[in-house]
Short mmCIF file of C-alpha atoms and ligand atoms in Angstrom, two decimals:
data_model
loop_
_atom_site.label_atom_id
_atom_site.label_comp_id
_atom_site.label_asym_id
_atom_site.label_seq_id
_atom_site.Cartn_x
_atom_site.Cartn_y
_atom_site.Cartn_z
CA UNK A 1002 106.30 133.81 73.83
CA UNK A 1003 107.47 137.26 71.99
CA UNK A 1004 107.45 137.62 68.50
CA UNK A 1005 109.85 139.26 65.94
CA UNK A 1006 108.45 142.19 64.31
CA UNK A 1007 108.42 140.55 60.91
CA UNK A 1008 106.14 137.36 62.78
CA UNK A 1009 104.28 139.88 64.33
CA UNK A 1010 103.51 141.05 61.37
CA UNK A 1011 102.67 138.66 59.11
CA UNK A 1012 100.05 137.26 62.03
CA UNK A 1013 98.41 140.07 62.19
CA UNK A 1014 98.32 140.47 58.52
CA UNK A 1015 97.17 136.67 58.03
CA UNK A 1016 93.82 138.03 60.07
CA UNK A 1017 92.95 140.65 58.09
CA UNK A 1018 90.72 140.92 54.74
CA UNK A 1019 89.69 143.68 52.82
CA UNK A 1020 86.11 144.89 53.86
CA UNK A 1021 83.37 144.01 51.12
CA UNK A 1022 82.51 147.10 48.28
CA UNK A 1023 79.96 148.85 48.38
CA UNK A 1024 78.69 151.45 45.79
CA UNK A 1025 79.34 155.09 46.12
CA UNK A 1026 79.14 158.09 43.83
CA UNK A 1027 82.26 159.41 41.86
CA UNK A 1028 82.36 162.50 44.54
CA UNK A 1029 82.13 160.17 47.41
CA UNK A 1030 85.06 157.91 45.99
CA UNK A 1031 88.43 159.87 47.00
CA UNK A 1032 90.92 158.30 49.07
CA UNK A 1033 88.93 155.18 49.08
CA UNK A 1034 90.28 151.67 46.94
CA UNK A 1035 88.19 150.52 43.75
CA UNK A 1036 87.08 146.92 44.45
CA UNK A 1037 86.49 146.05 40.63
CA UNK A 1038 88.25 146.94 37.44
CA UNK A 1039 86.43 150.11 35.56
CA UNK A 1040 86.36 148.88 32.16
CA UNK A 1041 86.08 151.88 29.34
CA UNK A 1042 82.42 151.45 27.22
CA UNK A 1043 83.74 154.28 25.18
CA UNK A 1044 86.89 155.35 23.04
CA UNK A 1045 88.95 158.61 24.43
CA UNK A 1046 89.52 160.67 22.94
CA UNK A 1047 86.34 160.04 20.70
CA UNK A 1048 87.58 161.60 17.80
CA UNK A 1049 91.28 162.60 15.98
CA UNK A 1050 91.96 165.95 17.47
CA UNK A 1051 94.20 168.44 17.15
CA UNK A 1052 96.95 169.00 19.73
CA UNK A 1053 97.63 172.47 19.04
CA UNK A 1054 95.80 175.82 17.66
CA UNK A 1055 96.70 176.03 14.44
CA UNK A 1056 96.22 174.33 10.85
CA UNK A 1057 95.23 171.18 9.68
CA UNK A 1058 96.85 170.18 6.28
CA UNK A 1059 98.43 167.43 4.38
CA UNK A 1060 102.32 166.60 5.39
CA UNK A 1061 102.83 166.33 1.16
CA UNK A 1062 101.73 170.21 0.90
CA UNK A 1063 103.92 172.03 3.54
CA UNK A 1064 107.01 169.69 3.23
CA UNK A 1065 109.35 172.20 1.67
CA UNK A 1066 107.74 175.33 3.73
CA UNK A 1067 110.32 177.53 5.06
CA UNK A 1068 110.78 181.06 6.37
CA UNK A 1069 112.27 182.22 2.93
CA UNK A 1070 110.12 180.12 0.76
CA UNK A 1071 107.03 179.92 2.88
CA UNK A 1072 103.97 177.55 1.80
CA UNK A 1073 100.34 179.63 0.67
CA UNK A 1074 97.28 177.74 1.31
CA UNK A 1075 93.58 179.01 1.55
CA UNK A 1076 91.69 178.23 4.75
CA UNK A 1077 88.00 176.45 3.81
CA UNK A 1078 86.97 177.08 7.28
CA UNK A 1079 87.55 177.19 10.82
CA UNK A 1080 87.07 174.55 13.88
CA UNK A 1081 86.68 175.31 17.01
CA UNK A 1082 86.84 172.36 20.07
CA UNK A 1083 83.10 170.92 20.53
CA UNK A 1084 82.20 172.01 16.67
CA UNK A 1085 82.26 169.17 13.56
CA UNK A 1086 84.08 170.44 10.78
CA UNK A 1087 81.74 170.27 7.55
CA UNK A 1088 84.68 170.04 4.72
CA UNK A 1089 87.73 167.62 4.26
CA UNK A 1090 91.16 168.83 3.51
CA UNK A 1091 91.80 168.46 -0.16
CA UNK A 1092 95.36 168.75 -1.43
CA UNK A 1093 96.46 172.25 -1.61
CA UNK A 1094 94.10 173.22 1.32
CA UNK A 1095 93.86 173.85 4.74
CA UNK A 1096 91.41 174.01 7.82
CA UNK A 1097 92.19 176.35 10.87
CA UNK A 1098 91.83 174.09 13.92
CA UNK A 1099 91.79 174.60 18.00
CA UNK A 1100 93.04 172.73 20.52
CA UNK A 1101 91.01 169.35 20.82
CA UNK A 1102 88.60 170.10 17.82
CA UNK A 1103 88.33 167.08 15.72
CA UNK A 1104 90.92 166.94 12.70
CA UNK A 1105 89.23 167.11 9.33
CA UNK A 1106 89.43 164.22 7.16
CA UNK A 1107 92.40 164.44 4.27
CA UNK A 1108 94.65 165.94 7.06
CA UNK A 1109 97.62 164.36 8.78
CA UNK A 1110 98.86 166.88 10.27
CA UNK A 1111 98.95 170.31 11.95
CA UNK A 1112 101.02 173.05 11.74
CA UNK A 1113 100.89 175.27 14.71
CA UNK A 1114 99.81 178.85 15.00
CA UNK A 1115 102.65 180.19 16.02
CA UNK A 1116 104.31 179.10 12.47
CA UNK A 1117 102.12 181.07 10.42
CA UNK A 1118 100.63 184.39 9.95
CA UNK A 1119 97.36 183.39 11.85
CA UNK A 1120 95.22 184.13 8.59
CA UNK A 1121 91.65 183.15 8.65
CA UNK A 1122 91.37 182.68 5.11
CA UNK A 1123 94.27 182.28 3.35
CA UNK A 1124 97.73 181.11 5.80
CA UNK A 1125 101.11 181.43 5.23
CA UNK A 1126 103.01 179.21 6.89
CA UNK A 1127 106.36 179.55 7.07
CA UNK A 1128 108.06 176.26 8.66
CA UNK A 1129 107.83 172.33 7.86
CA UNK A 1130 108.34 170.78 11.52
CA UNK A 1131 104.84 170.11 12.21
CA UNK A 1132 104.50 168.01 8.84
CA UNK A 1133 102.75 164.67 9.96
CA UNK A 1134 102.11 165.87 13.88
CA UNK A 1135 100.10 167.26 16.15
CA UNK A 1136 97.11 164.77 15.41
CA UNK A 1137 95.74 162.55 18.70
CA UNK A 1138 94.26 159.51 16.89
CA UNK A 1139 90.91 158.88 17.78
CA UNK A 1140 91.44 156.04 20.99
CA UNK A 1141 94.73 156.98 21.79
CA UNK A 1142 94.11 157.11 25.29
CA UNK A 1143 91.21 154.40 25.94
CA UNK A 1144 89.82 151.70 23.49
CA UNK A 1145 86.31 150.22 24.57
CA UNK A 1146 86.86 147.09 26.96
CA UNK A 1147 90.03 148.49 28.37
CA UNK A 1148 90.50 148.76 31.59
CA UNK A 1149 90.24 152.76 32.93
CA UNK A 1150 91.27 152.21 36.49
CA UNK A 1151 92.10 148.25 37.66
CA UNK A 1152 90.71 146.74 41.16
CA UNK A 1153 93.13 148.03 44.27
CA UNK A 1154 93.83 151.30 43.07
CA UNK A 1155 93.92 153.88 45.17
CA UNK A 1156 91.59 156.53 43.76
CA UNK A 1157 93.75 159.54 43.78
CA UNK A 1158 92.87 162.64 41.51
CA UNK A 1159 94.31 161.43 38.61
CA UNK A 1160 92.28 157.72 39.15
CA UNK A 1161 89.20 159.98 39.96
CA UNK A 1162 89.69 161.70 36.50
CA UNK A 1163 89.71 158.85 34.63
CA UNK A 1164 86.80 157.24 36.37
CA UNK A 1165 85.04 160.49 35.55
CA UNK A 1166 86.09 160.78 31.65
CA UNK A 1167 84.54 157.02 31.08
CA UNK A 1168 81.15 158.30 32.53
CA UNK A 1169 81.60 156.31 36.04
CA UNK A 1170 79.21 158.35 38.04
CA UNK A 1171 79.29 155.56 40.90
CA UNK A 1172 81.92 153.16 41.79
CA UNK A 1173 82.42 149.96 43.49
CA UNK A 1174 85.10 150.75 46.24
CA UNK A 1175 85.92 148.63 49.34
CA UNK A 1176 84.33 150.49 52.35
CA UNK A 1177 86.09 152.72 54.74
CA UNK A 1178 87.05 150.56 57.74
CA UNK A 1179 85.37 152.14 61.07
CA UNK A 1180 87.80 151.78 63.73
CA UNK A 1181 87.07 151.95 67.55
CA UNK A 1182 89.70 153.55 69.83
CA UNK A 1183 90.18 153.21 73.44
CA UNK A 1184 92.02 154.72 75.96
CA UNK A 1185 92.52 153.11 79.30
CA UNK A 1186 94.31 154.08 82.73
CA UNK A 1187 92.90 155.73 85.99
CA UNK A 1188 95.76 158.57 85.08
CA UNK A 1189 93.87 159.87 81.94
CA UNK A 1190 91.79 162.74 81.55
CA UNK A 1191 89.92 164.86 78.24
CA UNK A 1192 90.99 168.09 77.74
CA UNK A 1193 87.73 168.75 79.22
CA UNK A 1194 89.07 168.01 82.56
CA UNK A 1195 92.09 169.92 81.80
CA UNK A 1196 92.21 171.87 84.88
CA UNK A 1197 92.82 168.28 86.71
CA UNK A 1198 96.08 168.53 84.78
CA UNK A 1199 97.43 171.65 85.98
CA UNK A 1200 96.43 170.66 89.26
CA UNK A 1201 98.66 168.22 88.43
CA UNK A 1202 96.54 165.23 89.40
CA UNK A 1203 95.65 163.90 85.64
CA UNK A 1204 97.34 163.77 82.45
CA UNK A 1205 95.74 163.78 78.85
CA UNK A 1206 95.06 161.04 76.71
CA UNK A 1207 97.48 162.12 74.18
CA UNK A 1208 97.01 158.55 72.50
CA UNK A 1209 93.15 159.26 71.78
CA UNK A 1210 94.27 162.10 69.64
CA UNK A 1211 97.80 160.41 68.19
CA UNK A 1212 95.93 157.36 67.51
CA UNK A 1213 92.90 158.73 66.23
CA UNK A 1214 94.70 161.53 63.94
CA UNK A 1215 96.98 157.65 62.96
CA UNK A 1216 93.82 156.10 61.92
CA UNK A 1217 92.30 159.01 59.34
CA UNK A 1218 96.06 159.17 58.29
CA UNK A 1219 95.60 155.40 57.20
CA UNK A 1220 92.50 156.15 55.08
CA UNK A 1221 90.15 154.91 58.09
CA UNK A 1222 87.51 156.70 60.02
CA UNK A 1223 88.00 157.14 63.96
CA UNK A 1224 85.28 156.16 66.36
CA UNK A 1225 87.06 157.60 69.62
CA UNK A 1226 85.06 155.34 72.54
CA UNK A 1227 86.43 157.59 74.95
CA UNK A 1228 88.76 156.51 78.28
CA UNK A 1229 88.12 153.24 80.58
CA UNK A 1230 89.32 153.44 84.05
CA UNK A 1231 91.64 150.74 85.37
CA UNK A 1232 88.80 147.89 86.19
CA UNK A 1233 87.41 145.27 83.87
CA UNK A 1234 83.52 146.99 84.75
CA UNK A 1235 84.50 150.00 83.04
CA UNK A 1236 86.36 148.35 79.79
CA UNK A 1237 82.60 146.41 79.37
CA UNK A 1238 80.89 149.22 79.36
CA UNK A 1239 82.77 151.43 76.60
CA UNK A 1240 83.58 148.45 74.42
CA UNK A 1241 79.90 148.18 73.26
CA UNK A 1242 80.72 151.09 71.01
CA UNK A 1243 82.82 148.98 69.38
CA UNK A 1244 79.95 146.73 67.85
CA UNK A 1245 79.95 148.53 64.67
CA UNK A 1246 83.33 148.79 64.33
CA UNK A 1247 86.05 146.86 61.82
CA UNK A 1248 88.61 147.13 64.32
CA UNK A 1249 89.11 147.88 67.86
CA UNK A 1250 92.14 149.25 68.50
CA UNK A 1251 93.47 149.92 72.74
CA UNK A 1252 96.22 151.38 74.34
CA UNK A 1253 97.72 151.07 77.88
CA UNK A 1254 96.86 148.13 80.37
CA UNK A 1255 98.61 145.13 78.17
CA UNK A 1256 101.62 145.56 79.74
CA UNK A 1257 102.57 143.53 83.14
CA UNK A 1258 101.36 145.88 85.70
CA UNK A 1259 98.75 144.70 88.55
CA UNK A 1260 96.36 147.46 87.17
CA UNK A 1261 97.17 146.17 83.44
CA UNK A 1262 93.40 144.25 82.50
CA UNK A 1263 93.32 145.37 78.86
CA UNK A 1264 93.94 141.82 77.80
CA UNK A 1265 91.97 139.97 80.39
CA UNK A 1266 88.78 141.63 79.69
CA UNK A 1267 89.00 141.24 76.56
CA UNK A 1268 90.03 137.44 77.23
CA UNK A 1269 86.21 137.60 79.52
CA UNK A 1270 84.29 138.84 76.56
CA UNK A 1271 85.18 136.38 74.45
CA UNK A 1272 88.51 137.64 72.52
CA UNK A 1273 91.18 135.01 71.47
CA UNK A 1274 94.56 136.22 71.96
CA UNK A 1275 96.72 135.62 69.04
CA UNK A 1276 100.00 137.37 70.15
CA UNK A 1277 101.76 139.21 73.10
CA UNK A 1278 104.35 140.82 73.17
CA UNK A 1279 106.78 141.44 69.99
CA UNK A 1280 110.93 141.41 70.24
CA UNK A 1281 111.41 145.50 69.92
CA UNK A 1282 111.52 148.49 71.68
CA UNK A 1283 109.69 150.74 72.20
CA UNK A 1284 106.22 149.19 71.77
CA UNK A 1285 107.24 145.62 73.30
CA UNK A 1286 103.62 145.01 75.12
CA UNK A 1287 101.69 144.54 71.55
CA UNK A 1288 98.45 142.42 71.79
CA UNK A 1289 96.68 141.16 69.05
CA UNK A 1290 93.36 139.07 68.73
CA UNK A 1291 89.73 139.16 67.75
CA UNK A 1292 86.54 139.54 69.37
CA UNK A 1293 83.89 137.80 67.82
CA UNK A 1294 85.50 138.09 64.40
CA UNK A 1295 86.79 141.83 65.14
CA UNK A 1296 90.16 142.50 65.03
CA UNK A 1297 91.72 143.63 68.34
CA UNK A 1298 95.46 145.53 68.54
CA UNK A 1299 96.65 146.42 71.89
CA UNK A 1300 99.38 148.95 71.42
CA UNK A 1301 101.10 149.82 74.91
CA UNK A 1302 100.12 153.04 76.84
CA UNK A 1303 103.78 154.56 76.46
CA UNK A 1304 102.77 157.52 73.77
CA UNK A 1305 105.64 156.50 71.34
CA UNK A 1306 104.94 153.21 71.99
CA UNK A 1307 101.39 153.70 70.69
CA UNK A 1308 102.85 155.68 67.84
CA UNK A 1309 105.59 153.47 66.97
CA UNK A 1310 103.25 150.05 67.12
CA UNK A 1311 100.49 151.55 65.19
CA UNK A 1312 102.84 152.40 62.37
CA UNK A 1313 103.55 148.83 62.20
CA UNK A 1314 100.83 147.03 62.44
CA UNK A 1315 97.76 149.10 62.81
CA UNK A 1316 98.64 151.07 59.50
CA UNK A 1317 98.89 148.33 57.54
CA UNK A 1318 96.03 146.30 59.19
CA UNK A 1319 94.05 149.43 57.97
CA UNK A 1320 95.03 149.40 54.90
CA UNK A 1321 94.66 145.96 54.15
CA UNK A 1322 90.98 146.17 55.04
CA UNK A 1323 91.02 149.62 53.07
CA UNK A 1324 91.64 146.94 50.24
CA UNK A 1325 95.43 148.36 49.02
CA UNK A 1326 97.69 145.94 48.27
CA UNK A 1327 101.07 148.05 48.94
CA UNK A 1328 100.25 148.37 52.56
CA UNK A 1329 103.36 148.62 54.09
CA UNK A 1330 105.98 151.98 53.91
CA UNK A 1331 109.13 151.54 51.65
CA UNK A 1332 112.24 152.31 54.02
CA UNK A 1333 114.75 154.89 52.90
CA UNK A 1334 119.27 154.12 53.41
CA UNK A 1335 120.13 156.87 55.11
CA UNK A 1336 123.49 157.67 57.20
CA UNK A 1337 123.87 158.28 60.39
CA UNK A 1338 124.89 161.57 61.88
CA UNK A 1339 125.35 159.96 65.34
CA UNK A 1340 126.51 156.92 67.00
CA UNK A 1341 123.91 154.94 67.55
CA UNK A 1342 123.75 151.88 70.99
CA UNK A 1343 121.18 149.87 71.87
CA UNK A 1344 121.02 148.08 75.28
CA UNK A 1345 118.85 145.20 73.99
CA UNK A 1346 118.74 142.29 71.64
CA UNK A 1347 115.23 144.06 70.60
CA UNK A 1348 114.56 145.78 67.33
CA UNK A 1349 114.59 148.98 68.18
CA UNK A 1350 113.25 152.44 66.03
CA UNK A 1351 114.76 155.80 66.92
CA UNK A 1352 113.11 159.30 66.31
CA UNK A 1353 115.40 160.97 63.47
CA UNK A 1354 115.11 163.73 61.53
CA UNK A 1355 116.24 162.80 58.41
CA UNK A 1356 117.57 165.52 56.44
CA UNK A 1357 119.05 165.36 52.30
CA UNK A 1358 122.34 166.77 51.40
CA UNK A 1359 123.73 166.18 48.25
CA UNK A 1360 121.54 163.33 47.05
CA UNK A 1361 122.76 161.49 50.38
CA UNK A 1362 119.50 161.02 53.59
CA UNK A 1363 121.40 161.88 56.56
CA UNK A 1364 119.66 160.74 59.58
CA UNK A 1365 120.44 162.30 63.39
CA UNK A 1366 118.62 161.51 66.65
CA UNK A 1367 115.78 163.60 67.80
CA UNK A 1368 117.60 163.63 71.01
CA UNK A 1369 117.00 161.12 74.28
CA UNK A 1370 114.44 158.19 73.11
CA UNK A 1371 112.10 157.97 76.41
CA UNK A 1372 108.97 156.30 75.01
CA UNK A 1373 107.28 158.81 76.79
CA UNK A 1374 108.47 161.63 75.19
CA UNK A 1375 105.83 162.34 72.57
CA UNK A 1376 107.41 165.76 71.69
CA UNK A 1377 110.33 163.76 70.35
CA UNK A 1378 107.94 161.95 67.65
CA UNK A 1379 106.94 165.37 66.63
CA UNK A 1380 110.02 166.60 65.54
CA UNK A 1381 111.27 163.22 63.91
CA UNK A 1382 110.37 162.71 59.56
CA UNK A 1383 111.33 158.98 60.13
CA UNK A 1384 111.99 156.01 62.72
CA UNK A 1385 115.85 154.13 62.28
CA UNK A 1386 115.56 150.89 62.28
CA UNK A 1387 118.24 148.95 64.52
CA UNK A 1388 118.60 145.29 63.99
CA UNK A 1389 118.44 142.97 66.82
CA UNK A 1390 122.05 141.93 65.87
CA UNK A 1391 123.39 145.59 65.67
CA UNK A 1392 124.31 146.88 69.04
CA UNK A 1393 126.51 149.55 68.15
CA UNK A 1394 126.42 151.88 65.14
CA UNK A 1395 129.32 154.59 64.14
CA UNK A 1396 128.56 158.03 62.56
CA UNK A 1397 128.98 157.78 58.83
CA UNK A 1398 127.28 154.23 58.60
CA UNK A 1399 124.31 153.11 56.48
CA UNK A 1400 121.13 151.98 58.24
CA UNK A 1401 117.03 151.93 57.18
CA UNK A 1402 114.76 154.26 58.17
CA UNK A 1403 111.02 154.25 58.33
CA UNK A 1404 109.26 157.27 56.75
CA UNK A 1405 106.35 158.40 58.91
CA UNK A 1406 104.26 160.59 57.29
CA UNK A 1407 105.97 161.69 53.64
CA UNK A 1408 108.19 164.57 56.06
CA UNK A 1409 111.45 162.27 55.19
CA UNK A 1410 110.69 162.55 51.52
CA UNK A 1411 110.21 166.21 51.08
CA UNK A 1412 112.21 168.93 50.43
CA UNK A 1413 112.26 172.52 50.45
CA UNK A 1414 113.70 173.19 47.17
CA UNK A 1415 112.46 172.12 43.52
CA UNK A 1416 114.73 169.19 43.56
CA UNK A 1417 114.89 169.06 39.10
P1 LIG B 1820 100.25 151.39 80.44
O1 LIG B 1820 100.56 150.74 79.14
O2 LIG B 1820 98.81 151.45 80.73
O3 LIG B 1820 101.04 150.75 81.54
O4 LIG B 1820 100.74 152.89 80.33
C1 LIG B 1820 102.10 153.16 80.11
C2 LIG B 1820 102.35 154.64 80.15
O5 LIG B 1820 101.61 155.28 79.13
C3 LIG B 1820 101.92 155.29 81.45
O6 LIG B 1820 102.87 156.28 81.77
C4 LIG B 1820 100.60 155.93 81.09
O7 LIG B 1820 100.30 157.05 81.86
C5 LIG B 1820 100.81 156.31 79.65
N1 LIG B 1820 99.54 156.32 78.93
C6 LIG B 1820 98.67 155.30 78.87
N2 LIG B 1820 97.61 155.63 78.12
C7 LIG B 1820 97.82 156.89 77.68
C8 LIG B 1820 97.07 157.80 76.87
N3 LIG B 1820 95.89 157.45 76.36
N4 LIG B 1820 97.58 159.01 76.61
C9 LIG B 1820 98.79 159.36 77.13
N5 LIG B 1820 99.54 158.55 77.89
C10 LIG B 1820 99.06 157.33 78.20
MG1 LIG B 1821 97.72 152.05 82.32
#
């Protein structure tokens, strides 16, 4: 039985948990997904502070200030950021202020620099538009109990800032899934053998190094196990590396050839096989199971196939177990710059580049769509997604297309 890529999916999916938390410092915590809420055990900012350089004062005292009738006040001291000031502002006065000192008491607002004569102790100041601003109340941006960062956020710079300002020097994060890759077919070769190549007896194992660059991409770490020959002895062998592992991940030998055991020995060790084979091109030969509780995805040997199939449903598989919640690409409408056939009733993703003009994604074909031709992947920004249903699309028409990487979403132009 084949699957549709949405059942596909969702089986997959269905297997996969997030991986327990551990404990790791702040420094460590980057990239990786908080597995509790961070709740605040202080109030930021601690104190009402100033949001400019300038002068705190009373709104009532400055109201009428202009440039022709400007306001005279004297200045009882001056407060610099990190310093307490050691007076309150009584009518008629004023305290000189920095940027994030703490705004004496009596004061409601502050009048910036920049509308005075900068005098250090007596000001002028010669505009009203700063009556009742410029003052950050005390808590603005955290009160205690609140929550700083919330469980199955990605911790980002701006997460890890937060984390930092509400003194969480370790956090509780979901651990970074460790995930095996395997290469298998009698054809393959490491670049260490590269001279078999030109010889023209070998090729490389492109897929160790798409699928492996794939899995760091997803937030994971890569365990490369190396290359199996064609025969079940070999496979045995390499896949003890796996032990360790969250998630074993193959390619080549789950297709139908007589040299194709990927499946079988797996089967032999003790894997249940949960799918084969999913309704779209390329990447039709998937496999999924689990060995021993370990989640297994055979993606097809066919480089794009391997590329196309892990963005599916290795990517989010990882990032499910990564513990993110949004683990699945938003497509993009875009228009196509090309007719578009397809020969199958198969869902089938095409390399485009996908290109903005005018606010509008245009989307045209990488060129001929071999699922060999890995060069083809690396000039696409995005995969078009043809519909089962859909065998012919005209230039000028509206279809989805996959991001891969964030290439389809960047421009080279400030785009304000
Ligand atoms: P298979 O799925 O094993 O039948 O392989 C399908 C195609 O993918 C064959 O042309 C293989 O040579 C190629 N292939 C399989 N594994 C790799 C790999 N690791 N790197 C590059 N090409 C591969
Ligand atoms: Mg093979």
């Amino acid at each position: 039985m084949a699957y549709s890529v949405r059942e596909a999916s969702e089986r997959i999916l269905a297997a996969i948990a997030p991986l327990p938390a551990i404990e790791v410092s702040l420094r460590d915590a980057l990239g990786l997904v908080l597995a509790q809420d961070v709740v605040s055990p202080i109030e930021h900012p601690p104190w009402d502070n100033s949001s400019m350089d300038g002068y705190a004062v009373r709104a009532a005292d400055v109201a009428l200030a202009t440039k022709d009738a400007p306001v005279v006040l004297p200045v009882l001291e001056t407060v610099r950021a990190g310093q307490r000031p050691t007076r309150s502002v009584e009518g008629g006065t004023a305290i000189r202020v920095m940027t994030g000192a703490p705004v004496p008491d009596g004061a409601d607002s502050v009048i910036r620099v920049e509308d005075t004569d900068g005098g250090e102790t007596r000001v002028t100041i010669r505009d009203a538009r700063d009556a009742g601003r410029n003052v950050r109340p005390r808590g603005e941006d955290l009160q205690p109990g609140a929550v700083a960062v919330a469980a199955g956020s990605v911790i980002g710079p701006a997460q890890l800032g937060v984390l930092a300002s509400v003194g969480a020097a370790t956090v509780k994060v979901h651990r970074r899934p460790r995930v095996a890759i395997l290469a298998s077919g009698d054809e393959l070769v490491d670049l260490d053998r590269f001279d078999d190549v030109r010889r023209g007896d070998r090729i490389v194992t492109s897929n160790s190094y798409t699928i492996g660059a794939s899995v760091i991409g997803a937030g994971g770490e890569a365990v490369d196990l190396g290359i199996v020959r064609d025969d079940p002895a070999s496979y045995a062998e390499r896949m003890a590396g796996a032990r360790d592992c969250d998630v074993l991940i193959t390619s080549g030998g789950v297709s139908v050839g007589a040299f194709d055991f990927t499946k079988d020995v797996l089967k032999s060790l003790g894997a249940e096989l949960h799918l084969w084979r999913v309704l779209m091109r390329p990447g039709a030969p998937l496999g999924f199971g689990t060995l021993h509780g370990m989640p297994w995805l055979g993606l097809p040997g066919n480089p794009v196939s391997a590329m196309v199939t892990f963005e599916l449903f290795a990517r989010p598989a990882i990032r499910r177990l990564r513990g993110e919640r949004q683990v699945f690409r938003k497509t993009l409408d875009v228009r196509l710059r090309d007719d578009v056939s397809i020969a199958a009733p198969l869902t089938h993703f095409m390399r485009v580049i996908v290109e903005w003009d005018n606010g509008t994604a245009w989307a045209r074909l990488t060129g001929p769509q071999g699922s060999g031709l890995l060069t083809s992947m690396s000039r696409a920004n995005a995969l078009l997604v043809i519909p089962p249903d859909r065998t012919t699309l005209r230039a000028g028409e509206t279809a989805h297309a996959l991001p891969i990487g964030d290439g389809a979403l960047s421009v080279m132009q400030l785009d304000l």
